[in-house]
Short mmCIF file of C-alpha atoms in Angstrom, two decimals:
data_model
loop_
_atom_site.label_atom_id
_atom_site.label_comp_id
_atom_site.label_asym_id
_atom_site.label_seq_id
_atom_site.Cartn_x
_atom_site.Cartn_y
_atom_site.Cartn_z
CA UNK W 6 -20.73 -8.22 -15.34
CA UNK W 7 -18.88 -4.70 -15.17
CA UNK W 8 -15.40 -3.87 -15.51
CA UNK W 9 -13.83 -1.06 -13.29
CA UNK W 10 -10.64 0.37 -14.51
CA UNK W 11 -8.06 3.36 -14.01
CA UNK W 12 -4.69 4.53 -12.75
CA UNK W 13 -3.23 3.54 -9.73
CA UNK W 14 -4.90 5.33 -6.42
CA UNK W 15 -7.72 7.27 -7.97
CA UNK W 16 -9.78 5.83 -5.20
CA UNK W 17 -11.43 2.08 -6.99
CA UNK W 18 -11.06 0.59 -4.37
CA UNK W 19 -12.22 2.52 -1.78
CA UNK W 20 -14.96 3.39 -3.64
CA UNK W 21 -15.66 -0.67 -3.95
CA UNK W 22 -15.26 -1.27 -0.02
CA UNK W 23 -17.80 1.43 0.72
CA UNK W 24 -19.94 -0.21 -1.68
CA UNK W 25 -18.95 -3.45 0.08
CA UNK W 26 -19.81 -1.93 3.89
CA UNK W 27 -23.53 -1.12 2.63
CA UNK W 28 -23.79 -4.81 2.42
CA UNK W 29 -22.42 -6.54 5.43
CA UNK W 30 -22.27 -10.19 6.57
CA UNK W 31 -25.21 -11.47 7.92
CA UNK W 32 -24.62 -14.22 11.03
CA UNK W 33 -27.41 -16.39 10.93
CA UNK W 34 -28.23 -19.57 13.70
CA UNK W 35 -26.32 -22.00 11.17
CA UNK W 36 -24.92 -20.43 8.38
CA UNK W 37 -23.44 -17.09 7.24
CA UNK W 38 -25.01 -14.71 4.72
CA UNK W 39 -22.63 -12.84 2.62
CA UNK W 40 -24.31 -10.37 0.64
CA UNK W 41 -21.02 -9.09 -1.41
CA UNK W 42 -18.14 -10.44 -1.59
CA UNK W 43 -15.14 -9.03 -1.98
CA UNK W 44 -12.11 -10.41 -3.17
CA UNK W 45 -7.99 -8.91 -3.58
CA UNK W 46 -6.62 -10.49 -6.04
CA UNK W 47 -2.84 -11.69 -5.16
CA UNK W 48 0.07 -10.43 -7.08
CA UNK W 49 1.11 -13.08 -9.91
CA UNK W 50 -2.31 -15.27 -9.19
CA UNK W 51 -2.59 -18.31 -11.31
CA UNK W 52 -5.31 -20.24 -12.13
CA UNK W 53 -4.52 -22.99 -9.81
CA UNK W 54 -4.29 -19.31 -6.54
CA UNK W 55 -7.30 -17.69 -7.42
CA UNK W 56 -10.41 -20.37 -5.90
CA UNK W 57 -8.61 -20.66 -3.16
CA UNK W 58 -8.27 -16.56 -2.82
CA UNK W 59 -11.93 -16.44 -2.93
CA UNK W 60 -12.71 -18.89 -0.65
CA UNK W 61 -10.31 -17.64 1.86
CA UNK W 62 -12.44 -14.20 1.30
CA UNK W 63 -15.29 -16.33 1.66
CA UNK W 64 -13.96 -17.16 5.51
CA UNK W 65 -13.67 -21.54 4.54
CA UNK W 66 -11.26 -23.11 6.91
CA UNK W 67 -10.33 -25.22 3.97
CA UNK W 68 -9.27 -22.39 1.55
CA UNK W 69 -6.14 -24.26 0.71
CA UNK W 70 -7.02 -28.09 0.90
CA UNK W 71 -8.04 -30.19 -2.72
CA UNK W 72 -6.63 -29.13 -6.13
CA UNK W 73 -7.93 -26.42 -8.50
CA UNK W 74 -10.93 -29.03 -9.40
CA UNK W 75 -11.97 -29.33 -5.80
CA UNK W 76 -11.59 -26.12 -4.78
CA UNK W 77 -13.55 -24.51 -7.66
CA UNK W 78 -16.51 -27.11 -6.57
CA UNK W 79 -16.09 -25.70 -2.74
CA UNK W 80 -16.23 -22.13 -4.22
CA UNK W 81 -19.53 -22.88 -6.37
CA UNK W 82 -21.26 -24.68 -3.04
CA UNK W 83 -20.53 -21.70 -0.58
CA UNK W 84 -21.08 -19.18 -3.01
CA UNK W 85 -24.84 -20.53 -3.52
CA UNK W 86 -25.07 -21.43 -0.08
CA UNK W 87 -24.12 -17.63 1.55
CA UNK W 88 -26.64 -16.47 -0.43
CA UNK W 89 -23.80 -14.19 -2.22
CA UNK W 90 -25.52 -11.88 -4.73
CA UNK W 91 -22.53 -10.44 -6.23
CA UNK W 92 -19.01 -10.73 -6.22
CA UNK W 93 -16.19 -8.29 -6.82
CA UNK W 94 -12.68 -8.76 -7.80
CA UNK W 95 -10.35 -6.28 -7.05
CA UNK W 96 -6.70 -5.79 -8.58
CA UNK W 97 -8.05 -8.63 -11.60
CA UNK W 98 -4.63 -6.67 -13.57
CA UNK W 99 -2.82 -9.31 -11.06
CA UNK W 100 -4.00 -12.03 -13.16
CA UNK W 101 -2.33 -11.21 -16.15
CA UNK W 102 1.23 -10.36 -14.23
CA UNK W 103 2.50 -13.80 -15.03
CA UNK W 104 2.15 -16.27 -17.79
CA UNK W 105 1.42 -15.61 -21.65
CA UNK W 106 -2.16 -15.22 -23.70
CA UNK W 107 -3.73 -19.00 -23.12
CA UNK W 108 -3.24 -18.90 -19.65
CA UNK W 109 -4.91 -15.05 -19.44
CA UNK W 110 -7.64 -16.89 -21.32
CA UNK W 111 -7.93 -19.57 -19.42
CA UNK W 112 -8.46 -17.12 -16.19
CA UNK W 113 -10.94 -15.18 -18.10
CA UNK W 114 -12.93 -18.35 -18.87
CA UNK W 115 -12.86 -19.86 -15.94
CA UNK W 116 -14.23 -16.34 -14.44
CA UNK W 117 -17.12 -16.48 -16.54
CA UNK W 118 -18.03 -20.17 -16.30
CA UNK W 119 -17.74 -19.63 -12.33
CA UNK W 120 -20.50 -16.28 -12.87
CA UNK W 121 -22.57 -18.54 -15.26
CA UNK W 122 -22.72 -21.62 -13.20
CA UNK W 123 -23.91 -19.69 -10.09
CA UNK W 124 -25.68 -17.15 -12.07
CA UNK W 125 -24.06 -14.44 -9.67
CA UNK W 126 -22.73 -11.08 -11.51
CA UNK W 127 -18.99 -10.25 -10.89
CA UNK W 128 -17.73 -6.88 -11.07
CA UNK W 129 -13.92 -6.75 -11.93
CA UNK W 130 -11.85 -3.69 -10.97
CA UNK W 131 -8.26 -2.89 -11.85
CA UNK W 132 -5.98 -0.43 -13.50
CA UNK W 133 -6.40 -0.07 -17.10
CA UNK W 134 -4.15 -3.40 -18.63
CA UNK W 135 -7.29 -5.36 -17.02
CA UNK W 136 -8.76 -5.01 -20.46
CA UNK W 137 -6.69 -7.51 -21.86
CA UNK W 138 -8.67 -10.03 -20.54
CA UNK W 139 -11.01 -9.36 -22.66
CA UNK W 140 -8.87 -8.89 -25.43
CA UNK W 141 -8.05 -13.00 -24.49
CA UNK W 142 -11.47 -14.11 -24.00
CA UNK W 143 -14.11 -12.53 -26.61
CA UNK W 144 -16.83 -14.85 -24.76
CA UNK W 145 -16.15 -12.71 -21.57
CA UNK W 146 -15.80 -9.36 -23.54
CA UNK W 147 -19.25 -10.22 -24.69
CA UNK W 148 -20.64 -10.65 -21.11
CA UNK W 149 -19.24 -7.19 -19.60
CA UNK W 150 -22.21 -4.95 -19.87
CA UNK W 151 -19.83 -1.69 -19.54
CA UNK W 152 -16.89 -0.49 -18.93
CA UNK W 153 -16.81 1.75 -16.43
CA UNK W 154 -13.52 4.34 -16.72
CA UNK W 155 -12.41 5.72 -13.19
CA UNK W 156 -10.49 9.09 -14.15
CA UNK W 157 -8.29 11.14 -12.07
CA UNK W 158 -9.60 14.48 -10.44
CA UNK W 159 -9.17 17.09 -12.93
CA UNK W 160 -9.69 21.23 -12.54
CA UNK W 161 -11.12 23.58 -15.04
CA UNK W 162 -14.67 24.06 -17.07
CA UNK W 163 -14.13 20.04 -18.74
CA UNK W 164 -13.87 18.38 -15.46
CA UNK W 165 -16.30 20.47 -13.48
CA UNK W 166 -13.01 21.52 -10.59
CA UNK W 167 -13.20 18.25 -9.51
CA UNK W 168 -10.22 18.95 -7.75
CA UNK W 169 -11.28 21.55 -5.78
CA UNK W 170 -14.53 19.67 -4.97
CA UNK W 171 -12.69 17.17 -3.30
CA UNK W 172 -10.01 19.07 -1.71
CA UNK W 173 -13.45 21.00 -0.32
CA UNK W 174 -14.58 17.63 1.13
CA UNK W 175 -10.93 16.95 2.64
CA UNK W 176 -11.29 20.51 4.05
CA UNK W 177 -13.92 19.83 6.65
CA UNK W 178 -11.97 17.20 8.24
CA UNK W 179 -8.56 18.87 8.83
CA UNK W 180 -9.95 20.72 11.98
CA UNK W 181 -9.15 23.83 13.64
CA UNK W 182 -5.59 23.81 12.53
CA UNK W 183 -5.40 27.55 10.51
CA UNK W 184 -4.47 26.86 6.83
CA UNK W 185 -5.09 28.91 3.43
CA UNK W 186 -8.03 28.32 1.23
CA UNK W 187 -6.97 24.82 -0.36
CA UNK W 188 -10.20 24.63 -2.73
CA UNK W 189 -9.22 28.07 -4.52
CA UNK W 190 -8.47 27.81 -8.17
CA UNK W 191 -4.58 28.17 -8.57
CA UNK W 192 -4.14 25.94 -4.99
CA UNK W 193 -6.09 22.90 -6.87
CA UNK W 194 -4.19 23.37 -10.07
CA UNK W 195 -1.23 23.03 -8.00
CA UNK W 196 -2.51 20.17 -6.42
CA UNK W 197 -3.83 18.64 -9.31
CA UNK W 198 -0.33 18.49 -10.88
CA UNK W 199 1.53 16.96 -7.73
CA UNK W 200 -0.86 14.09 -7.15
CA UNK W 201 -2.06 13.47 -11.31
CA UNK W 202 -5.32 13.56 -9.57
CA UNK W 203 -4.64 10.81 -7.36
CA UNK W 204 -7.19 10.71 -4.53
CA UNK W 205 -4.53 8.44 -2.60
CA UNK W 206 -1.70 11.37 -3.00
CA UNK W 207 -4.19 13.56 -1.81
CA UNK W 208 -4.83 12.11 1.13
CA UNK W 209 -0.90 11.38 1.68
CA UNK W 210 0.10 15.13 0.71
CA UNK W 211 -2.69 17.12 3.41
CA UNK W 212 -1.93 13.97 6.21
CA UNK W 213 2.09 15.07 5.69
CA UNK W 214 1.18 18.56 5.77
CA UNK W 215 -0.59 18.32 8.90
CA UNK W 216 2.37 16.64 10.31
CA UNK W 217 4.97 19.39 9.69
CA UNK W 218 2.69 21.95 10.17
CA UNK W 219 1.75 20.81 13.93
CA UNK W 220 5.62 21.31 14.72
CA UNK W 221 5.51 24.63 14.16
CA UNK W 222 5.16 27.17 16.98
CA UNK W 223 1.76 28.49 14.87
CA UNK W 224 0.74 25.35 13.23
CA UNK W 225 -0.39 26.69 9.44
CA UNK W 226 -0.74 24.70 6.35
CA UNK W 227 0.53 26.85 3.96
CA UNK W 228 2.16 26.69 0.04
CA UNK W 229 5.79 26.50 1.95
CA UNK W 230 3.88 23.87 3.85
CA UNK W 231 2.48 21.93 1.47
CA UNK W 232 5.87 22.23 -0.71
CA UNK W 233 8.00 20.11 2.05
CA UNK W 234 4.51 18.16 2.21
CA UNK W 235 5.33 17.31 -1.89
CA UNK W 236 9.02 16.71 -1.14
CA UNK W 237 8.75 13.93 1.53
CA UNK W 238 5.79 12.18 0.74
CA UNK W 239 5.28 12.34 -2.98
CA UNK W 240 8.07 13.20 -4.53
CA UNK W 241 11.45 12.90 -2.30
CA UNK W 242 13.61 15.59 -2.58
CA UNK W 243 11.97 17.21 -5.58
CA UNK W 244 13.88 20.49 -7.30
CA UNK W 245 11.85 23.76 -6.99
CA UNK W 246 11.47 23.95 -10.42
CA UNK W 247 9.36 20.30 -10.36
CA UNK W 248 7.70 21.28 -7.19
CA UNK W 249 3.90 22.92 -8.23
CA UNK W 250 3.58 24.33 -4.75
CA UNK W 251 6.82 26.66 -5.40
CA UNK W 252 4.65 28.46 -8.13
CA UNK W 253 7.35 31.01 -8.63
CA UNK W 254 9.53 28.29 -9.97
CA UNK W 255 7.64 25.55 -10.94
CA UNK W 256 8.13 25.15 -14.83
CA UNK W 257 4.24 23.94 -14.65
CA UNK W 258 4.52 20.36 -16.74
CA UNK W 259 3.33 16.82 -15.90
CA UNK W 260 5.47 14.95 -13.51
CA UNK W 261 5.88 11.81 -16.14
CA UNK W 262 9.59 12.11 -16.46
CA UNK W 263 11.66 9.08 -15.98
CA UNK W 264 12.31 9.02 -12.19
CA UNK W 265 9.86 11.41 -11.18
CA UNK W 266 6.28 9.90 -9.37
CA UNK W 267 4.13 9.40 -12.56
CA UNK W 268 6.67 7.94 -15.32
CA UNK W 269 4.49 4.84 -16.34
CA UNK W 270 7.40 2.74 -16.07
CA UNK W 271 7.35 4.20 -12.03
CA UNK W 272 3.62 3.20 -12.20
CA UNK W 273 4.00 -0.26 -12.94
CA UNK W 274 6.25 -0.71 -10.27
CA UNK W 275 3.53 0.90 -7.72
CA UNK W 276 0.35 -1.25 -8.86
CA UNK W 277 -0.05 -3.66 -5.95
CA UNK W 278 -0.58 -0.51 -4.41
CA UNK W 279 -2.91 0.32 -6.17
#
């Protein structure tokens, strides 16, 4: 058992679903194979939510009929039955949204018994509170193998211009359209302050950009560009002086104030998005 954790959008779950695609279904003369499965965890899940979550993933017609008891028993059948060889939680932070300790605990054991009883490895994936399931339940600490951090992209010597590496990758698929070099040093930095690294504000920031700049009479993605880019979809109406791509007046600190994109109290708000 693994668990996957970091900040809201750094790209977890996509990473997961390509994992997931490797591995598709299998439609066999009677019966369905299902390699991975793959499971979203719904916001506030209880104990009495989560069987019937996975067997909805699972594709059961009968996802909501029996209580927890029988649908746990469903879930362990199919699950042996599919053939499924691992299976992945995603968003497991939803489990802990509601309730106090003994009922975290009680979702962390019954996650374990469920692996255990089927002998099938989960991997759990979430933003960093996650942990606190195993904070709950010490018998599942003891079965997650690793903990696998997920970190934002970064620039400079320490994180290898990460950035810039994947702003390089988003570069070959923006086309013909004429723009300035986005992988260059001071353009990542830039970057890497208005998303935190986020690969989902990336993507959001170049797909705006795009946008205004194919209104233009010479469609150009450009700093003034990528500024209006920051001020509609990232941050609405942000000042100059809070906006990295006005680097003239951009005071150059983390945008973790309250009200601004990355306050963690903004963040909490934003994780079933995540």
């Amino acid at each position: 058992m693994v668990l996957i954790v970091g900040d809201p959008g750094v790209g977890k779950s996509r990473l997961l679903q390509r994992f997931v695609d490797d591995f598709p279904r299998v439609e066999h003369e009677t019966w369905t194979e299902v390699p991975v499965l793959s499971v979203l965890v719904p916001a506030k899940c209880s104990l009495s939510r989560l069987p019937g979550a996975m067997l909805q993933a699972l594709g059961s017609p009968l996802w909501n009929k029996g209580n927890e008891e029988a649908r746990t028993y469903q879930l362990e059948t199919l699950l042996v039955k599919c053939r499924v060889r691992l299976v992945i939680l995603v968003e497991v932070n939803h489990l802990i949204d509601r309730g106090k300790e003994r009922s975290h605990y009680l979702l962390a054991d019954w996650i374990k018994l469920l692996s255990e009883r089927t002998r099938i490895p989960f991997a759990l994936a979430g933003i960093d509170r996650a942990r606190v399931l195993l904070r709950v339940n010490e018998q599942l600490a003891d079965r997650v193998r690793e903990v696998i951090q997920i970190e934002p992209f970064g620039v400079g010597e320490r994180c290898r211009n990460q950035m810039g590496d994947a702003l390089a990758a988003f570069n070959g698929l923006l086309g013909d359209i004429d723009r300035i070099s986005l992988e260059d040093d001071s353009t990542a930095r830039m970057f890497t302050f208005a998303t935190a690294g986020r690969l989902r504000k990336v993507r959001q920031l170049l797909v705006r950009s795009v946008e205004i700049a194919a209104k233009q009479p010479k469609p150009r993605i450009d700093h003034a560009v990528l500024a209006e880019a920051f001020r509609t979809a990232v941050f609405k109406d942000a000042p100059d002086v809070r906006n990295p791509f006005v680097a003239a007046k951009f005071d150059g600190l983390p945008l973790n104030r309250p009200g601004e994109p990355y306050h963690p109290r903004r963040q909490t708000a934003e994780e079933v998005d995540a």
